């Protein structure tokens, strides 16, 4: 009983006629609103027909007895009620609705380990401001473009260290990337083989259909206790795909400034052969990059290669409100029928 009472009071609410309420509706048949133009035309034609053809009764009154009274405006009330009824009927025919659409997205996801070199040579400034900062920036952008993929981070220098396990908490990954610095690992060198082994160990128990390692380094394997090729074969045995990125130019490259502000240069070498072999074993690709833009392009390319199919389910719940305006239209129509036979009507016309 209470629900019925609430529904009636809801129907009687003035809010249904507020501009804000009408603007928030979705309209199934908006073209019907063009019929609103016809309402004043109908009343104008009706007035012209009545003026020309209706009977007229001439009655002689002295001018002093012809006085206008406000009550005479009441004869327009029936026409006003009819106009309102027609407007409400048109609104109901336009089919006001509210749609609540919910979209659920999911994907099987990919497990990705980012393996980043933080050795001293990553301070070289052939990338701006240096190689490591450029690598951190593209890694951050790469993570932003993923959806429900688990991503982990391994850093390495003379040793390899798992900075983050596989996770979908991308804010946590951004925080870890911000914290990466050259002094996080004390031992010097470039332990490429160890870094692959640590990344493989992190992905060993993963049941994901797609597992990927992205290795970024700028030097030769000079440290660690496992050969890079052996580590790559171990990763391949676990079904891990490997991309390798050689970062930096060959030869003399800028390495900061001396006491007098002059740019210093160091000789840079890169074991491109080993990185190519790792990518070949892992059925991925090797890329050589020499500036910031090239590094961005490579990560964008890998991002496209390793996209999981995103599936979505849409739930659409539509509520119609045309009944409210139809009932109000009927009410005004009945009021018009009632008043058209009352003293408010022009007896000579009706």
Coordinates of C-alpha atoms in Angstrom, one line a residue:
X1 CA 0.0 0.0 0.0
X2 CA 2.9 2.3 0.9
X3 CA 4.5 1.6 -2.4
X4 CA 1.4 2.6 -4.4
X5 CA 1.1 5.8 -2.4
X6 CA 4.7 6.6 -3.0
X7 CA 4.3 6.0 -6.7
X8 CA 1.3 8.3 -6.9
X9 CA 3.1 11.1 -5.1
X10 CA 6.1 10.6 -7.4
X11 CA 3.8 10.9 -10.5
X12 CA 2.2 14.1 -9.1
X13 CA 5.7 15.7 -8.6
X14 CA 6.3 18.9 -10.4
X15 CA 9.8 17.8 -11.2
X16 CA 8.7 16.0 -14.4
X17 CA 8.1 19.4 -16.0
X18 CA 11.4 21.1 -15.1
X19 CA 13.8 21.8 -18.0
X20 CA 16.6 20.0 -16.1
X21 CA 14.5 16.7 -16.0
X22 CA 13.6 16.9 -19.6
X23 CA 17.2 17.6 -20.7
X24 CA 18.4 14.5 -18.9
X25 CA 16.2 12.1 -20.8
X26 CA 17.2 10.0 -23.8
X27 CA 14.5 10.3 -26.5
X28 CA 13.6 7.2 -28.5
X29 CA 11.7 9.3 -31.2
X30 CA 13.0 12.9 -31.1
X31 CA 11.6 13.6 -34.5
X32 CA 8.1 13.7 -33.0
X33 CA 9.0 17.1 -31.4
X34 CA 8.5 18.7 -34.8
X35 CA 4.8 18.2 -34.2
X36 CA 5.0 21.0 -31.6
X37 CA 5.1 23.4 -34.5
X38 CA 1.7 22.3 -35.6
X39 CA -0.1 23.2 -32.3
X40 CA -0.1 27.0 -32.7
X41 CA -1.0 26.5 -36.4
X42 CA -4.0 24.3 -35.5
X43 CA -5.3 27.0 -33.1
X44 CA -4.7 29.8 -35.6
X45 CA -6.6 27.9 -38.3
X46 CA -9.4 27.1 -35.8
X47 CA -9.7 30.8 -35.0
X48 CA -9.8 31.8 -38.6
X49 CA -12.5 29.3 -39.5
X50 CA -14.6 30.3 -36.5
X51 CA -14.1 34.0 -37.4
X52 CA -15.2 33.5 -41.0
X53 CA -18.0 30.8 -40.7
X54 CA -19.4 30.8 -37.2
X55 CA -22.8 32.5 -36.6
X56 CA -22.7 35.9 -35.1
X57 CA -25.4 37.4 -32.9
X58 CA -25.6 41.2 -33.1
X59 CA -26.8 42.8 -29.9
X60 CA -27.0 46.5 -29.5
X61 CA -25.5 47.9 -26.3
X62 CA -24.7 51.5 -25.3
X63 CA -20.9 52.1 -25.2
X64 CA -21.0 53.0 -21.5
X65 CA -22.2 49.4 -20.8
X66 CA -19.4 47.7 -22.7
X67 CA -16.7 47.2 -20.1
X68 CA -13.8 44.7 -20.1
X69 CA -13.6 42.5 -17.0
X70 CA -10.6 40.2 -16.1
X71 CA -13.0 37.3 -15.7
X72 CA -13.4 37.3 -19.5
X73 CA -9.9 35.8 -19.8
X74 CA -11.4 32.6 -18.4
X75 CA -12.7 31.8 -21.9
X76 CA -9.2 31.0 -23.0
X77 CA -8.7 28.4 -20.2
X78 CA -10.2 25.5 -22.2
X79 CA -8.0 26.2 -25.2
X80 CA -5.0 26.4 -22.9
X81 CA -5.8 23.0 -21.4
X82 CA -6.2 21.5 -24.8
X83 CA -2.8 22.9 -25.9
X84 CA -1.1 21.5 -22.8
X85 CA -2.7 18.1 -23.4
X86 CA -1.4 18.0 -27.0
X87 CA 2.1 19.0 -25.8
X88 CA 2.1 16.2 -23.2
X89 CA 0.9 13.8 -25.8
X90 CA 3.8 14.7 -28.1
X91 CA 6.3 14.3 -25.2
X92 CA 5.0 10.8 -24.5
X93 CA 5.2 9.9 -28.2
X94 CA 8.8 11.1 -28.2
X95 CA 9.4 8.3 -25.7
X96 CA 11.5 9.8 -22.8
X97 CA 13.8 7.2 -21.3
X98 CA 16.8 6.8 -19.0
X99 CA 19.4 4.2 -19.9
X100 CA 21.8 2.7 -17.4
X101 CA 24.6 1.0 -19.3
X102 CA 27.3 -1.0 -17.6
X103 CA 30.4 -2.2 -19.4
X104 CA 32.5 -5.0 -18.1
X105 CA 35.9 -5.5 -19.7
X106 CA 38.3 -8.4 -19.2
X107 CA 41.2 -10.1 -20.9
X108 CA 43.3 -13.2 -20.3
X109 CA 46.2 -10.9 -19.9
X110 CA 50.0 -11.1 -20.5
X111 CA 52.7 -11.5 -17.9
X112 CA 55.6 -9.1 -18.7
X113 CA 58.9 -8.7 -16.9
X114 CA 60.8 -5.4 -17.6
X115 CA 64.5 -6.1 -17.1
X116 CA 66.4 -2.8 -16.8
X117 CA 70.2 -2.2 -16.7
X118 CA 71.2 0.3 -14.0
X119 CA 75.0 -0.1 -14.4
X120 CA 77.3 3.0 -14.4
X121 CA 77.3 3.3 -18.1
X122 CA 73.5 4.0 -18.0
X123 CA 74.6 7.5 -16.8
X124 CA 75.9 8.3 -20.3
X125 CA 74.2 11.3 -21.8
X126 CA 73.8 10.4 -25.4
X127 CA 70.1 10.1 -24.3
X128 CA 68.5 13.1 -22.5
X129 CA 69.1 13.6 -19.6
X130 CA 70.8 10.1 -19.5
X131 CA 70.1 6.5 -20.6
X132 CA 68.5 5.3 -17.3
X133 CA 66.1 8.2 -17.0
X134 CA 65.1 7.8 -20.7
X135 CA 64.5 4.0 -20.0
X136 CA 62.4 4.8 -16.9
X137 CA 60.2 7.3 -18.9
X138 CA 59.4 4.8 -21.7
X139 CA 58.8 2.0 -19.1
X140 CA 56.3 4.3 -17.3
X141 CA 54.5 5.1 -20.6
X142 CA 54.5 1.4 -21.6
X143 CA 52.8 0.4 -18.3
X144 CA 50.2 3.2 -18.8
X145 CA 49.1 1.6 -22.1
X146 CA 48.5 -1.9 -20.6
X147 CA 45.1 -3.3 -19.5
X148 CA 45.0 -6.0 -16.8
X149 CA 48.4 -7.4 -17.7
X150 CA 50.7 -8.4 -14.8
X151 CA 54.0 -6.6 -15.0
X152 CA 57.1 -7.0 -12.9
X153 CA 60.5 -5.3 -12.8
X154 CA 64.0 -6.7 -12.5
X155 CA 67.0 -4.3 -12.2
X156 CA 70.6 -5.4 -12.7
X157 CA 74.2 -4.2 -12.5
X158 CA 76.9 -6.5 -11.1
X159 CA 74.0 -8.5 -9.6
X160 CA 70.4 -8.8 -10.5
X161 CA 67.6 -7.9 -8.1
X162 CA 63.8 -8.4 -8.4
X163 CA 62.4 -4.9 -7.7
X164 CA 58.7 -5.9 -8.1
X165 CA 56.9 -9.2 -8.6
X166 CA 54.3 -9.6 -11.3
X167 CA 51.4 -7.3 -10.4
X168 CA 48.4 -5.4 -11.8
X169 CA 49.0 -2.6 -9.3
X170 CA 50.3 -0.1 -11.8
X171 CA 50.6 2.7 -9.2
X172 CA 53.0 0.5 -7.2
X173 CA 55.0 -0.1 -10.4
X174 CA 55.2 3.7 -11.0
X175 CA 56.5 4.2 -7.5
X176 CA 59.2 1.5 -8.0
X177 CA 60.2 3.1 -11.3
X178 CA 60.6 6.5 -9.6
X179 CA 62.8 4.9 -7.0
X180 CA 65.2 3.3 -9.5
X181 CA 68.7 4.8 -9.1
X182 CA 72.3 3.8 -9.9
X183 CA 73.2 3.1 -6.3
X184 CA 70.6 0.4 -5.7
X185 CA 73.1 -2.4 -6.4
X186 CA 76.6 -2.0 -5.0
X187 CA 78.5 -4.5 -7.2
X188 CA 79.6 -3.1 -10.5
X189 CA 79.4 -4.7 -13.9
X190 CA 76.6 -5.9 -16.2
X191 CA 75.1 -9.3 -15.2
X192 CA 72.8 -9.9 -18.2
X193 CA 72.6 -13.7 -17.6
X194 CA 71.7 -13.3 -13.9
X195 CA 69.0 -10.7 -14.8
X196 CA 67.4 -13.2 -17.2
X197 CA 67.6 -16.0 -14.6
X198 CA 65.9 -13.8 -11.9
X199 CA 63.1 -12.7 -14.4
X200 CA 62.6 -16.4 -15.4
X201 CA 62.4 -17.4 -11.8
X202 CA 59.7 -14.8 -11.2
X203 CA 57.6 -16.1 -14.2
X204 CA 58.3 -19.8 -13.6
X205 CA 55.0 -20.6 -11.9
X206 CA 52.9 -18.3 -14.1
X207 CA 50.0 -20.0 -15.8
X208 CA 49.5 -17.1 -18.3
X209 CA 49.3 -18.2 -21.9
X210 CA 51.7 -15.3 -22.9
X211 CA 54.9 -14.6 -21.0
X212 CA 57.3 -11.9 -22.1
X213 CA 60.6 -10.5 -21.0
X214 CA 61.8 -7.1 -22.2
X215 CA 65.5 -6.8 -21.6
X216 CA 67.1 -3.3 -21.9
X217 CA 70.9 -3.1 -21.6
X218 CA 73.8 -0.9 -22.9
X219 CA 76.8 -3.1 -22.4
X220 CA 78.6 -6.5 -22.4
X221 CA 77.9 -9.3 -19.9
X222 CA 80.8 -8.7 -17.5
X223 CA 79.4 -10.0 -14.2
X224 CA 77.1 -12.7 -12.7
X225 CA 77.4 -16.4 -12.4
X226 CA 75.3 -17.6 -15.3
X227 CA 75.9 -17.3 -19.1
X228 CA 73.3 -15.1 -20.9
X229 CA 72.7 -17.8 -23.6
X230 CA 72.2 -20.5 -21.0
X231 CA 69.8 -18.2 -19.1
X232 CA 67.9 -17.5 -22.4
X233 CA 67.5 -21.2 -23.1
X234 CA 66.2 -21.7 -19.6
X235 CA 63.6 -18.9 -20.2
X236 CA 62.6 -20.4 -23.5
X237 CA 62.0 -23.8 -21.8
X238 CA 59.3 -22.1 -19.7
X239 CA 57.7 -20.7 -22.8
X240 CA 58.9 -17.1 -22.3
X241 CA 59.2 -14.8 -25.3
X242 CA 62.2 -12.4 -25.2
X243 CA 62.7 -8.9 -26.6
X244 CA 66.1 -7.3 -26.2
X245 CA 67.0 -3.7 -26.6
X246 CA 70.5 -2.4 -27.1
X247 CA 70.7 1.1 -25.9
X248 CA 73.4 3.7 -26.8
X249 CA 75.8 4.6 -29.6
X250 CA 79.1 2.8 -30.4
X251 CA 82.3 4.7 -29.9
X252 CA 82.9 7.9 -27.8
X253 CA 79.8 9.2 -26.1
X254 CA 79.3 12.1 -23.6
X255 CA 79.7 11.2 -19.9
X256 CA 79.0 14.4 -17.9
X257 CA 81.3 17.3 -17.4
X258 CA 84.7 17.8 -15.8
X259 CA 85.8 20.3 -13.1
X260 CA 86.0 23.1 -15.7
X261 CA 82.5 22.4 -17.2
X262 CA 83.9 20.7 -20.3
X263 CA 82.0 17.6 -21.6
X264 CA 83.9 14.4 -21.0
X265 CA 83.7 11.4 -23.3
X266 CA 84.0 7.6 -22.7
X267 CA 84.3 4.7 -25.1
X268 CA 81.1 2.7 -25.3
X269 CA 80.8 -0.9 -26.4
X270 CA 77.8 -3.2 -26.7
X271 CA 77.6 -6.9 -27.1
X272 CA 75.0 -6.8 -29.9
X273 CA 75.7 -10.4 -30.9
X274 CA 74.7 -11.8 -27.5
X275 CA 71.5 -9.6 -27.3
X276 CA 70.5 -10.8 -30.8
X277 CA 71.1 -14.4 -29.9
X278 CA 68.9 -14.0 -26.7
X279 CA 66.0 -12.6 -28.8
X280 CA 66.4 -15.3 -31.4
X281 CA 66.2 -18.0 -28.7
X282 CA 63.2 -16.3 -27.2
X283 CA 61.5 -16.0 -30.6
X284 CA 61.3 -12.2 -30.1
X285 CA 63.2 -9.4 -31.7
X286 CA 66.4 -7.4 -31.1
X287 CA 66.3 -3.6 -31.4
X288 CA 69.2 -1.1 -31.4
X289 CA 68.3 2.4 -30.3
X290 CA 70.5 5.5 -30.2
X291 CA 68.2 8.3 -29.0
X292 CA 65.1 8.9 -26.9
X293 CA 62.6 8.9 -29.8
X294 CA 64.0 5.6 -31.1
X295 CA 63.6 4.0 -27.7
X296 CA 59.9 5.3 -27.5
X297 CA 59.2 3.8 -30.9
X298 CA 60.6 0.4 -30.0
X299 CA 58.5 0.2 -26.8
X300 CA 55.4 1.3 -28.8
X301 CA 56.1 -1.4 -31.3
X302 CA 56.5 -4.1 -28.6
X303 CA 53.3 -2.7 -27.0
X304 CA 51.4 -3.4 -30.3
X305 CA 53.0 -6.8 -30.7
X306 CA 52.0 -8.0 -27.3
X307 CA 48.4 -6.8 -27.0
X308 CA 45.9 -9.2 -25.5
X309 CA 42.4 -9.2 -26.9
X310 CA 40.1 -7.1 -24.7
X311 CA 36.6 -8.5 -24.4
X312 CA 33.6 -6.6 -23.1
X313 CA 30.1 -7.3 -22.0
X314 CA 27.5 -4.5 -22.0
X315 CA 24.4 -4.5 -19.8
X316 CA 21.8 -2.0 -20.8
X317 CA 18.8 -1.2 -18.5
X318 CA 16.3 1.1 -20.0
X319 CA 13.4 2.8 -18.1
X320 CA 10.5 4.4 -19.9
X321 CA 8.8 7.6 -18.6
X322 CA 6.3 8.2 -21.4
X323 CA 3.5 6.9 -19.2
X324 CA 3.8 9.8 -16.8
X325 CA 3.3 12.4 -19.6
X326 CA 0.6 10.3 -21.2
X327 CA -1.4 10.2 -18.0
X328 CA -0.9 13.9 -17.4
X329 CA -2.1 14.5 -21.0
X330 CA -5.2 12.5 -20.4
X331 CA -5.9 14.5 -17.2
X332 CA -5.7 17.8 -19.1
X333 CA -7.8 16.5 -21.9
X334 CA -10.6 15.4 -19.4
X335 CA -10.4 18.9 -17.8
X336 CA -10.8 20.4 -21.3
X337 CA -13.9 18.3 -21.9
X338 CA -15.3 19.3 -18.6
X339 CA -14.8 23.0 -19.1
X340 CA -15.8 23.3 -22.7
X341 CA -19.4 22.8 -21.7
X342 CA -19.1 25.3 -18.8
X343 CA -19.6 29.1 -18.6
X344 CA -15.9 29.5 -19.7
X345 CA -16.7 28.5 -23.3
X346 CA -18.1 30.8 -26.0
X347 CA -21.6 29.4 -26.6
X348 CA -21.8 30.9 -30.0
X349 CA -18.7 29.0 -31.1
X350 CA -19.2 25.7 -29.3

